[in-house]
Amino acid sequence: MAISKAEKAAYNDYVKEYKNEIDIVQKKIKDIEINKKKMPNIANYYNFEIVLELIKSILLYIDMSEASLEMLHIKNEGYLNNARKEIYNILRLMEEIVGNDIDRQLKENEEHLEKISNIDPPKILSIIQSIRKVNSLLIEKFGEGSKWKWSFVDVQGRIAVISKNFVNFSDIQKYRDPRSEFYQERQELLKLCKESLNTAAKEYKHRYEVSTKVPGDIIKSIELLSVLRKINILFGESNEANKLKNTIEALKARMESEEKKKEKKKKKEK
C-alpha cells in the first residue's frame, strides 16, 4: 500500500525529536572521545561513559523503527542496522576494558578490573544487563527471517565472554557472607555470566546444526562450556561440572565423527 504525503510528513515530524536526541548523543560521544585521548590513563572509565551513550542511541533507533512500523506499516531496516552497528562499537569498547580472552585463568580478571576499581559491582551489573537487553531487543525487532540472524550468534558469544571477564571471581569467593556489601550484585553478575555462557554455547551448536556445519562453531561451543565448567569447579558445583564434562566430550566425539565422514566422502569423490 502506497504511503501518502500526509502520512510521511506525520512520521518525519514524529521522529524529528528522536533524530535530535541522537545528534546530542553523538556529540556527547565525540566530546568523551576527545577527553579519552587527552587522558589515556583513565580511558577505561571513558569507555564506560561512551557505552552508556551508545545504549541510548540504540534504543532511539529501535523506537524510530517501531514508529515506522506503526505509522507507515514499514519496518525501517536502516534504523535497525544503525543500532546493530552500535552493538559492535559497544563490544569493542567493553573488550578494550577487560579483553576478549575466552580461556584465560579466572583469577586473571583481577588485573583488568583493577583498571576500573572505582566502578562498583552494581554499576557493572547494570551495564551488562543493559547490553544484553538491547541486543535481545534488536534480535527480536530484526525477526527470525533476518539476514543478520546467524551473525547475532557471534555477538552473543562476545557478550558472554565479556560478562565472564567482568566477574571478579576472587571477590565472590572472599565475600560469601550475604551481609557483605554488594553480595547480591556479585551473585547476580555470576548468575548472568553462567547463563550467558550456556546460552551462547547452545546458539553456536544450533548454528552448526541448521546452518554452517563448520567445525569452528562446535569448537566455540566447547570453549564456552569449558569456561562454564571451570566456574562450576571453582565454586564446588560438582554435579554441574560433571554434566558439562559429558556434554563437552559428546560434542568433541560428534565433531570428530562428522569430520571423518567428510574426509571419506572427499576420498570417494576423487
PDB file of C-alpha atoms in Angstrom, residues 54-55 57-58 62 80-94 130-136 138 152 155-156 158-159 162:
ATOM      1  CA  LEU A  54      25.604   4.086  22.696  1.00  0.00           C
ATOM      2  CA  ILE A  55      22.912   2.152  24.565  1.00  0.00           C
ATOM      3  CA  SER A  57      21.271   5.671  20.738  1.00  0.00           C
ATOM      4  CA  ILE A  58      20.345   2.007  20.113  1.00  0.00           C
ATOM      5  CA  ILE A  62      14.718   0.987  17.714  1.00  0.00           C
ATOM      6  CA  LEU A  80      17.829  -1.186  12.908  1.00  0.00           C
ATOM      7  CA  ASN A  81      21.126  -1.507  11.047  1.00  0.00           C
ATOM      8  CA  ASN A  82      22.396   1.674  12.686  1.00  0.00           C
ATOM      9  CA  ALA A  83      21.533   0.114  16.043  1.00  0.00           C
ATOM     10  CA  ARG A  84      23.239  -3.152  15.049  1.00  0.00           C
ATOM     11  CA  LYS A  85      26.462  -1.274  14.215  1.00  0.00           C
ATOM     12  CA  GLU A  86      26.380   0.420  17.614  1.00  0.00           C
ATOM     13  CA  ILE A  87      26.268  -3.013  19.278  1.00  0.00           C
ATOM     14  CA  TYR A  88      29.644  -3.768  17.687  1.00  0.00           C
ATOM     15  CA  ASN A  89      31.024  -0.459  18.940  1.00  0.00           C
ATOM     16  CA  ILE A  90      29.864  -1.400  22.442  1.00  0.00           C
ATOM     17  CA  LEU A  91      31.556  -4.803  22.224  1.00  0.00           C
ATOM     18  CA  ARG A  92      34.809  -3.220  21.046  1.00  0.00           C
ATOM     19  CA  LEU A  93      34.842  -0.730  23.932  1.00  0.00           C
ATOM     20  CA  MET A  94      33.990  -3.342  26.552  1.00  0.00           C
ATOM     21  CA  SER A 130      21.603  -3.225  29.592  1.00  0.00           C
ATOM     22  CA  ILE A 131      23.853  -4.580  26.832  1.00  0.00           C
ATOM     23  CA  ARG A 132      22.100  -7.943  26.952  1.00  0.00           C
ATOM     24  CA  LYS A 133      18.716  -6.230  26.937  1.00  0.00           C
ATOM     25  CA  VAL A 134      19.336  -4.041  23.862  1.00  0.00           C
ATOM     26  CA  ASN A 135      20.895  -6.965  21.979  1.00  0.00           C
ATOM     27  CA  SER A 136      17.886  -9.204  22.717  1.00  0.00           C
ATOM     28  CA  LEU A 138      17.417  -5.913  18.440  1.00  0.00           C
ATOM     29  CA  PHE A 152      23.941 -12.404  16.235  1.00  0.00           C
ATOM     30  CA  VAL A 155      27.510 -11.145  19.158  1.00  0.00           C
ATOM     31  CA  GLN A 156      26.015 -13.303  21.904  1.00  0.00           C
ATOM     32  CA  ARG A 158      31.242 -11.993  22.622  1.00  0.00           C
ATOM     33  CA  ILE A 159      28.759 -10.713  25.204  1.00  0.00           C
ATOM     34  CA  ILE A 162      32.707 -10.003  28.218  1.00  0.00           C
TER      35      ILE A 162
END
